[in-house]
Amino acid sequence: MAITAAMVKELREISGAGMMDCKKALTETEGDMDKAMEFLREKGLATAQKKAGRIAAEGIVMLKVSDDSKKAVAVEVNAETDFVAKNEKFQAYVAQVAEQAMDTTAADIEAFLAEPWKFETSQTVSEALAHQIATIGENMNIRRFAQVTEENGMVSAYTHMGGKIGVLVDVVTDVVNDAVKEMAKNIAMQVAALKPQYTNSAEISEEYIAHEKEILLAQIMNDPKESQKPEKVIQGMVNGRINKEMKEICLLDQVYVKAEDGKQSVGKYVEEVAKANGANITIKGFVRFETGEGIEKKEEDFAAEVAKQMGGN
């Protein structure tokens, strides 16, 4: 039987499940609406959709590194509450998601969710997630993943605050010993603490710098005192401020947090370790995931909620 768009639309409205899930359910049940609804309920998809409107901004970032440290992955899986994020069942599930992500060839999260779930290949990753939502009882979301592979060196990993922040650092090096591993871990900790946006200034576009200069110039011109200075002085001020900004957002230009003199840059620290170990070392890049980053969290007024439930104002 041919599955029409109208049938998919009808089932979606009844169940609240996703379009692709509805189409699959109708295909599996040869267009029988009642059986398709039952199919969705058995898969946990109809239940999951009821929770889909709730904000999932808690959760954890989990890292997985191969035994030879040549490949690693970071995944962020969200839940609604910190209580669930600390739950062993939830964490065991996230560990499975990380294992799935180590082997995935998906280019984006949509393709990842459509893959067969390696722990139950009759399900997709999305369907397995729906089962977890039904079991745990909170809305959950596999938000993002990132793979890092480095055949000419190693990948270092660092998890902060029990999975609130996860960092992977791609290190190209011809020497991998304890000193180099410690250096890589220190760099990962730096990324976690100081949140750089770029590895080095070469990654920053001319457009970005030009835009930042425009903003800085506008700030100066809006200051009655500063705007009266000669143009050459103003341009010098703009360049000085942009250089300072670059040192804050570029990893290798940042002041190394463990620097004894409080001045040594991360780049100089890497050079120092390379020289001491007769190595050629380049920090190629990094991944930094912070749980709930950019998700607007709903502020709960518990006193008001209790009063409302008790019939108060």
mmCIF file of C-alpha atoms in Angstrom:
data_model
loop_
_atom_site.group_PDB
_atom_site.id
_atom_site.type_symbol
_atom_site.label_atom_id
_atom_site.label_comp_id
_atom_site.label_asym_id
_atom_site.label_seq_id
_atom_site.Cartn_x
_atom_site.Cartn_y
_atom_site.Cartn_z
ATOM 1 C CA MET A 1 0.000 0.000 0.000
ATOM 2 C CA ALA A 2 1.292 3.466 -0.909
ATOM 3 C CA ILE A 3 1.919 5.707 2.110
ATOM 4 C CA THR A 4 0.673 9.216 1.349
ATOM 5 C CA ALA A 5 1.754 12.525 2.875
ATOM 6 C CA ALA A 6 -1.779 12.965 4.250
ATOM 7 C CA MET A 7 -1.496 9.672 6.155
ATOM 8 C CA VAL A 8 1.842 10.667 7.626
ATOM 9 C CA LYS A 9 0.391 14.056 8.618
ATOM 10 C CA GLU A 10 -2.598 12.425 10.316
ATOM 11 C CA LEU A 11 -0.477 9.995 12.333
ATOM 12 C CA ARG A 12 1.886 12.774 13.312
ATOM 13 C CA GLU A 13 -1.001 14.851 14.660
ATOM 14 C CA ILE A 14 -2.406 11.901 16.613
ATOM 15 C CA SER A 15 0.880 10.684 18.092
ATOM 16 C CA GLY A 16 3.056 13.794 18.198
ATOM 17 C CA ALA A 17 5.917 11.646 16.840
ATOM 18 C CA GLY A 18 8.403 12.833 14.211
ATOM 19 C CA MET A 19 7.594 12.760 10.506
ATOM 20 C CA MET A 20 10.152 10.097 9.582
ATOM 21 C CA ASP A 21 9.095 7.922 12.537
ATOM 22 C CA CYS A 22 5.445 8.172 11.418
ATOM 23 C CA LYS A 23 6.324 7.240 7.857
ATOM 24 C CA LYS A 24 8.299 4.232 9.063
ATOM 25 C CA ALA A 25 5.445 3.144 11.349
ATOM 26 C CA LEU A 26 2.918 3.310 8.495
ATOM 27 C CA THR A 27 5.255 1.448 6.150
ATOM 28 C CA GLU A 28 5.835 -1.305 8.729
ATOM 29 C CA THR A 29 2.084 -1.696 9.350
ATOM 30 C CA GLU A 30 1.007 -1.357 5.693
ATOM 31 C CA GLY A 31 -0.897 1.859 6.332
ATOM 32 C CA ASP A 32 -2.993 0.638 9.266
ATOM 33 C CA MET A 33 -3.364 3.765 11.443
ATOM 34 C CA ASP A 34 -4.198 1.907 14.680
ATOM 35 C CA LYS A 35 -1.325 -0.549 14.272
ATOM 36 C CA ALA A 36 0.999 2.309 13.334
ATOM 37 C CA MET A 37 0.081 4.113 16.553
ATOM 38 C CA GLU A 38 0.720 0.901 18.493
ATOM 39 C CA PHE A 39 4.060 0.549 16.685
ATOM 40 C CA LEU A 40 5.076 4.046 17.822
ATOM 41 C CA ARG A 41 4.006 3.361 21.397
ATOM 42 C CA GLU A 42 5.961 0.089 21.468
ATOM 43 C CA LYS A 43 9.029 1.920 20.232
ATOM 44 C CA GLY A 44 8.524 4.549 22.927
ATOM 45 C CA LEU A 45 8.282 7.289 20.321
ATOM 46 C CA ALA A 46 4.783 8.547 21.129
ATOM 47 C CA THR A 47 5.675 8.820 24.832
ATOM 48 C CA ALA A 48 8.955 10.560 24.008
ATOM 49 C CA GLN A 49 7.247 13.212 21.929
ATOM 50 C CA LYS A 50 5.049 14.281 24.856
ATOM 51 C CA LYS A 51 8.225 15.280 26.670
ATOM 52 C CA ALA A 52 9.882 16.870 23.625
ATOM 53 C CA GLY A 53 8.679 20.373 24.443
ATOM 54 C CA ARG A 54 10.472 20.410 27.782
ATOM 55 C CA ILE A 55 13.859 22.115 27.906
ATOM 56 C CA ALA A 56 16.815 19.729 28.243
ATOM 57 C CA ALA A 57 19.754 21.944 29.210
ATOM 58 C CA GLU A 58 21.467 19.768 31.820
ATOM 59 C CA GLY A 59 23.361 16.561 31.053
ATOM 60 C CA ILE A 60 26.982 15.654 30.487
ATOM 61 C CA VAL A 61 29.802 15.832 27.991
ATOM 62 C CA MET A 62 31.554 12.480 27.687
ATOM 63 C CA LEU A 63 34.895 11.782 26.025
ATOM 64 C CA LYS A 64 36.210 8.502 24.647
ATOM 65 C CA VAL A 65 39.811 7.967 23.524
ATOM 66 C CA SER A 66 41.228 4.993 21.620
ATOM 67 C CA ASP A 67 43.896 2.847 23.313
ATOM 68 C CA ASP A 68 46.637 4.320 21.096
ATOM 69 C CA SER A 69 45.383 7.917 21.664
ATOM 70 C CA LYS A 70 45.165 8.440 17.907
ATOM 71 C CA LYS A 71 41.411 8.958 17.877
ATOM 72 C CA ALA A 72 38.899 10.450 20.285
ATOM 73 C CA VAL A 73 35.326 11.635 20.384
ATOM 74 C CA ALA A 74 33.313 14.104 22.448
ATOM 75 C CA VAL A 75 29.533 13.849 22.812
ATOM 76 C CA GLU A 76 27.018 16.043 24.611
ATOM 77 C CA VAL A 77 23.783 14.432 25.764
ATOM 78 C CA ASN A 78 21.243 16.594 27.557
ATOM 79 C CA ALA A 79 18.529 15.903 30.117
ATOM 80 C CA GLU A 80 16.145 18.211 31.952
ATOM 81 C CA THR A 81 17.667 17.986 35.431
ATOM 82 C CA ASP A 82 21.071 17.703 37.028
ATOM 83 C CA PHE A 83 19.643 14.869 39.131
ATOM 84 C CA VAL A 84 19.181 12.684 36.036
ATOM 85 C CA ALA A 85 22.551 13.815 34.630
ATOM 86 C CA LYS A 86 24.220 12.263 37.690
ATOM 87 C CA ASN A 87 22.173 9.071 37.420
ATOM 88 C CA GLU A 88 24.208 5.921 36.659
ATOM 89 C CA LYS A 89 21.692 4.691 34.082
ATOM 90 C CA PHE A 90 21.878 7.984 32.188
ATOM 91 C CA GLN A 91 25.679 8.011 32.291
ATOM 92 C CA ALA A 92 25.860 4.410 31.073
ATOM 93 C CA TYR A 93 23.638 5.383 28.139
ATOM 94 C CA VAL A 94 25.849 8.404 27.309
ATOM 95 C CA ALA A 95 28.883 6.096 27.352
ATOM 96 C CA GLN A 96 27.127 4.000 24.686
ATOM 97 C CA VAL A 97 26.432 7.144 22.636
ATOM 98 C CA ALA A 98 30.161 7.972 22.828
ATOM 99 C CA GLU A 99 31.015 4.460 21.656
ATOM 100 C CA GLN A 100 28.590 4.857 18.739
ATOM 101 C CA ALA A 101 30.178 8.211 17.867
ATOM 102 C CA MET A 102 33.687 6.706 17.790
ATOM 103 C CA ASP A 103 32.711 4.576 14.801
ATOM 104 C CA THR A 104 30.213 6.835 13.052
ATOM 105 C CA THR A 105 30.715 8.139 9.536
ATOM 106 C CA ALA A 106 27.862 10.625 9.937
ATOM 107 C CA ALA A 107 28.652 14.220 9.009
ATOM 108 C CA ASP A 108 25.986 15.770 11.210
ATOM 109 C CA ILE A 109 23.665 14.983 14.124
ATOM 110 C CA GLU A 110 20.684 14.246 11.845
ATOM 111 C CA ALA A 111 22.609 11.518 10.007
ATOM 112 C CA PHE A 112 23.949 10.217 13.322
ATOM 113 C CA LEU A 113 20.429 9.842 14.751
ATOM 114 C CA ALA A 114 19.320 7.932 11.637
ATOM 115 C CA GLU A 115 22.103 5.324 11.954
ATOM 116 C CA PRO A 116 21.481 1.808 13.260
ATOM 117 C CA TRP A 117 22.095 1.693 17.028
ATOM 118 C CA LYS A 118 25.131 -0.570 17.438
ATOM 119 C CA PHE A 119 23.783 -2.106 20.665
ATOM 120 C CA GLU A 120 20.445 -3.064 19.060
ATOM 121 C CA THR A 121 20.751 -2.826 15.281
ATOM 122 C CA SER A 122 17.011 -3.230 14.687
ATOM 123 C CA GLN A 123 16.667 0.282 16.123
ATOM 124 C CA THR A 124 18.063 3.607 14.968
ATOM 125 C CA VAL A 125 20.014 5.859 17.344
ATOM 126 C CA SER A 126 16.901 8.051 17.485
ATOM 127 C CA GLU A 127 14.664 5.129 18.459
ATOM 128 C CA ALA A 128 17.096 4.007 21.151
ATOM 129 C CA LEU A 129 17.042 7.565 22.510
ATOM 130 C CA ALA A 130 13.239 7.480 22.579
ATOM 131 C CA HIS A 131 13.378 4.304 24.683
ATOM 132 C CA GLN A 132 15.699 6.035 27.145
ATOM 133 C CA ILE A 133 13.321 9.003 27.374
ATOM 134 C CA ALA A 134 10.422 6.648 28.123
ATOM 135 C CA THR A 135 12.488 4.730 30.699
ATOM 136 C CA ILE A 136 14.109 7.665 32.499
ATOM 137 C CA GLY A 137 11.056 9.912 32.288
ATOM 138 C CA GLU A 138 12.713 13.138 31.176
ATOM 139 C CA ASN A 139 13.202 14.766 27.803
ATOM 140 C CA MET A 140 16.686 13.960 26.515
ATOM 141 C CA ASN A 141 18.660 15.076 23.511
ATOM 142 C CA ILE A 142 21.836 13.925 21.777
ATOM 143 C CA ARG A 143 22.941 17.448 20.983
ATOM 144 C CA ARG A 144 26.310 17.130 19.259
ATOM 145 C CA PHE A 145 29.428 15.042 18.720
ATOM 146 C CA ALA A 146 32.930 15.632 17.385
ATOM 147 C CA GLN A 147 35.603 13.165 16.275
ATOM 148 C CA VAL A 148 39.313 14.019 16.332
ATOM 149 C CA THR A 149 41.859 11.768 14.603
ATOM 150 C CA GLU A 150 45.621 12.371 14.640
ATOM 151 C CA GLU A 151 47.845 9.743 13.013
ATOM 152 C CA ASN A 152 50.966 11.912 13.406
ATOM 153 C CA GLY A 153 50.797 12.408 17.132
ATOM 154 C CA MET A 154 48.069 12.072 19.737
ATOM 155 C CA VAL A 155 44.740 13.349 21.008
ATOM 156 C CA SER A 156 44.598 14.497 24.621
ATOM 157 C CA ALA A 157 41.334 14.565 26.580
ATOM 158 C CA TYR A 158 40.252 16.399 29.717
ATOM 159 C CA THR A 159 36.894 16.338 31.515
ATOM 160 C CA HIS A 160 36.077 19.106 33.996
ATOM 161 C CA MET A 161 33.495 19.112 36.822
ATOM 162 C CA GLY A 162 32.247 15.598 36.187
ATOM 163 C CA GLY A 163 31.352 16.238 32.557
ATOM 164 C CA LYS A 164 30.224 19.869 32.629
ATOM 165 C CA ILE A 165 33.073 20.616 30.206
ATOM 166 C CA GLY A 166 34.914 18.231 27.885
ATOM 167 C CA VAL A 167 38.010 19.090 25.844
ATOM 168 C CA LEU A 168 39.954 17.271 23.125
ATOM 169 C CA VAL A 169 43.303 18.627 21.906
ATOM 170 C CA ASP A 170 44.866 17.539 18.598
ATOM 171 C CA VAL A 171 48.656 17.383 19.035
ATOM 172 C CA VAL A 172 51.013 16.734 16.108
ATOM 173 C CA THR A 173 54.269 15.408 17.582
ATOM 174 C CA ASP A 174 57.101 13.055 16.645
ATOM 175 C CA VAL A 175 57.743 12.241 20.315
ATOM 176 C CA VAL A 176 55.079 10.855 22.631
ATOM 177 C CA ASN A 177 56.418 10.424 26.164
ATOM 178 C CA ASP A 178 55.174 11.278 29.656
ATOM 179 C CA ALA A 179 56.399 14.884 29.428
ATOM 180 C CA VAL A 180 54.625 15.483 26.105
ATOM 181 C CA LYS A 181 51.457 13.781 27.406
ATOM 182 C CA GLU A 182 51.529 16.032 30.477
ATOM 183 C CA MET A 183 51.957 19.103 28.266
ATOM 184 C CA ALA A 184 48.983 18.047 26.133
ATOM 185 C CA LYS A 185 46.835 17.532 29.262
ATOM 186 C CA ASN A 186 47.853 20.975 30.546
ATOM 187 C CA ILE A 187 46.805 22.517 27.220
ATOM 188 C CA ALA A 188 43.441 20.745 27.464
ATOM 189 C CA MET A 189 42.973 22.165 30.971
ATOM 190 C CA GLN A 190 43.841 25.624 29.611
ATOM 191 C CA VAL A 191 41.116 25.284 26.961
ATOM 192 C CA ALA A 192 38.597 24.222 29.608
ATOM 193 C CA ALA A 193 39.459 27.140 31.902
ATOM 194 C CA LEU A 194 39.974 30.048 29.486
ATOM 195 C CA LYS A 195 37.614 29.118 26.645
ATOM 196 C CA PRO A 196 39.647 30.213 23.581
ATOM 197 C CA GLN A 197 37.774 30.572 20.302
ATOM 198 C CA TYR A 198 40.717 29.837 17.984
ATOM 199 C CA THR A 199 43.936 27.814 18.104
ATOM 200 C CA ASN A 200 46.067 30.611 16.654
ATOM 201 C CA SER A 201 45.645 33.989 14.963
ATOM 202 C CA ALA A 202 46.027 32.425 11.478
ATOM 203 C CA GLU A 203 42.521 30.965 11.894
ATOM 204 C CA ILE A 204 40.941 34.409 12.313
ATOM 205 C CA SER A 205 39.468 35.928 9.151
ATOM 206 C CA GLU A 206 40.323 39.415 7.936
ATOM 207 C CA GLU A 207 36.599 40.183 8.001
ATOM 208 C CA TYR A 208 36.390 39.388 11.723
ATOM 209 C CA ILE A 209 39.354 41.630 12.531
ATOM 210 C CA ALA A 210 38.001 44.472 10.368
ATOM 211 C CA HIS A 211 34.611 44.199 12.078
ATOM 212 C CA GLU A 212 36.183 44.237 15.561
ATOM 213 C CA LYS A 213 38.263 47.285 14.620
ATOM 214 C CA GLU A 214 35.103 49.105 13.530
ATOM 215 C CA ILE A 215 33.501 48.402 16.906
ATOM 216 C CA LEU A 216 36.593 49.523 18.820
ATOM 217 C CA LEU A 217 36.856 52.712 16.739
ATOM 218 C CA ALA A 218 33.175 53.483 17.390
ATOM 219 C CA GLN A 219 33.745 53.020 21.130
ATOM 220 C CA ILE A 220 36.631 55.505 21.052
ATOM 221 C CA MET A 221 34.736 58.058 18.930
ATOM 222 C CA ASN A 222 31.786 57.904 21.334
ATOM 223 C CA ASP A 223 34.073 58.894 24.203
ATOM 224 C CA PRO A 224 34.322 62.737 24.265
ATOM 225 C CA LYS A 225 37.820 62.621 25.769
ATOM 226 C CA GLU A 226 39.320 59.906 23.532
ATOM 227 C CA SER A 227 37.753 61.165 20.287
ATOM 228 C CA GLN A 228 39.710 64.448 20.506
ATOM 229 C CA LYS A 229 43.065 62.668 20.152
ATOM 230 C CA PRO A 230 45.013 62.751 16.839
ATOM 231 C CA GLU A 231 44.007 60.135 14.252
ATOM 232 C CA LYS A 232 47.404 58.417 14.489
ATOM 233 C CA VAL A 233 46.983 57.993 18.250
ATOM 234 C CA ILE A 234 43.421 56.683 17.807
ATOM 235 C CA GLN A 235 44.590 54.108 15.229
ATOM 236 C CA GLY A 236 47.333 53.062 17.655
ATOM 237 C CA MET A 237 44.711 52.602 20.373
ATOM 238 C CA VAL A 238 42.544 50.478 18.065
ATOM 239 C CA ASN A 239 45.503 48.269 17.099
ATOM 240 C CA GLY A 240 46.555 47.919 20.718
ATOM 241 C CA ARG A 241 43.087 46.847 21.802
ATOM 242 C CA ILE A 242 42.650 44.400 18.906
ATOM 243 C CA ASN A 243 46.018 42.790 19.718
ATOM 244 C CA LYS A 244 44.942 42.409 23.347
ATOM 245 C CA GLU A 245 41.688 40.805 22.230
ATOM 246 C CA MET A 246 43.527 38.364 19.953
ATOM 247 C CA LYS A 247 45.660 37.242 22.916
ATOM 248 C CA GLU A 248 42.516 36.440 24.842
ATOM 249 C CA ILE A 249 40.695 34.448 22.139
ATOM 250 C CA CYS A 250 43.650 32.572 20.552
ATOM 251 C CA LEU A 251 44.851 29.555 22.550
ATOM 252 C CA LEU A 252 48.544 29.810 21.660
ATOM 253 C CA ASP A 253 48.614 33.548 22.407
ATOM 254 C CA GLN A 254 46.906 33.251 25.796
ATOM 255 C CA VAL A 255 49.000 33.533 28.950
ATOM 256 C CA TYR A 256 49.645 29.964 30.118
ATOM 257 C CA VAL A 257 47.689 29.536 33.373
ATOM 258 C CA LYS A 258 50.508 27.625 35.069
ATOM 259 C CA ALA A 259 53.245 30.035 33.955
ATOM 260 C CA GLU A 260 55.529 30.763 36.907
ATOM 261 C CA ASP A 261 56.205 34.314 35.734
ATOM 262 C CA GLY A 262 52.562 34.936 34.874
ATOM 263 C CA LYS A 263 53.620 36.062 31.386
ATOM 264 C CA GLN A 264 54.624 32.989 29.362
ATOM 265 C CA SER A 265 52.226 32.292 26.483
ATOM 266 C CA VAL A 266 50.826 28.851 25.725
ATOM 267 C CA GLY A 267 52.815 28.867 22.471
ATOM 268 C CA LYS A 268 56.073 29.511 24.335
ATOM 269 C CA TYR A 269 55.229 26.760 26.830
ATOM 270 C CA VAL A 270 54.754 24.277 23.970
ATOM 271 C CA GLU A 271 58.092 25.370 22.446
ATOM 272 C CA GLU A 272 59.807 24.899 25.803
ATOM 273 C CA VAL A 273 58.502 21.332 26.202
ATOM 274 C CA ALA A 274 59.368 20.509 22.574
ATOM 275 C CA LYS A 275 62.955 21.709 23.029
ATOM 276 C CA ALA A 276 63.408 19.833 26.321
ATOM 277 C CA ASN A 277 62.243 16.578 24.707
ATOM 278 C CA GLY A 278 63.876 16.937 21.280
ATOM 279 C CA ALA A 279 60.446 16.978 19.675
ATOM 280 C CA ASN A 280 58.601 18.817 16.941
ATOM 281 C CA ILE A 281 55.226 19.732 18.415
ATOM 282 C CA THR A 282 52.282 21.591 16.901
ATOM 283 C CA ILE A 283 48.913 22.171 18.544
ATOM 284 C CA LYS A 284 46.715 21.551 15.521
ATOM 285 C CA GLY A 285 43.310 22.250 17.037
ATOM 286 C CA PHE A 286 40.860 21.574 19.839
ATOM 287 C CA VAL A 287 37.236 20.770 20.614
ATOM 288 C CA ARG A 288 35.536 22.266 23.673
ATOM 289 C CA PHE A 289 31.999 21.262 24.657
ATOM 290 C CA GLU A 290 30.248 22.828 27.639
ATOM 291 C CA THR A 291 26.984 21.274 28.796
ATOM 292 C CA GLY A 292 23.955 23.375 27.939
ATOM 293 C CA GLU A 293 26.064 26.050 26.246
ATOM 294 C CA GLY A 294 23.769 28.361 24.282
ATOM 295 C CA ILE A 295 20.556 26.652 25.432
ATOM 296 C CA GLU A 296 18.103 29.036 27.034
ATOM 297 C CA LYS A 297 17.211 27.548 30.385
ATOM 298 C CA LYS A 298 13.753 27.999 31.835
ATOM 299 C CA GLU A 299 13.908 29.747 35.198
ATOM 300 C CA GLU A 300 11.651 27.985 37.666
ATOM 301 C CA ASP A 301 9.965 29.888 40.491
ATOM 302 C CA PHE A 302 9.274 26.948 42.803
ATOM 303 C CA ALA A 303 7.490 29.023 45.451
ATOM 304 C CA ALA A 304 5.087 30.379 42.840
ATOM 305 C CA GLU A 305 4.560 26.886 41.399
ATOM 306 C CA VAL A 306 3.713 25.433 44.820
ATOM 307 C CA ALA A 307 1.362 28.338 45.576
ATOM 308 C CA LYS A 308 -0.344 27.855 42.224
ATOM 309 C CA GLN A 309 -0.892 24.142 42.845
ATOM 310 C CA MET A 310 -2.297 24.854 46.306
ATOM 311 C CA GLY A 311 -4.687 27.443 44.878
ATOM 312 C CA GLY A 312 -2.724 30.428 46.099
ATOM 313 C CA ASN A 313 -1.949 33.617 44.137
#
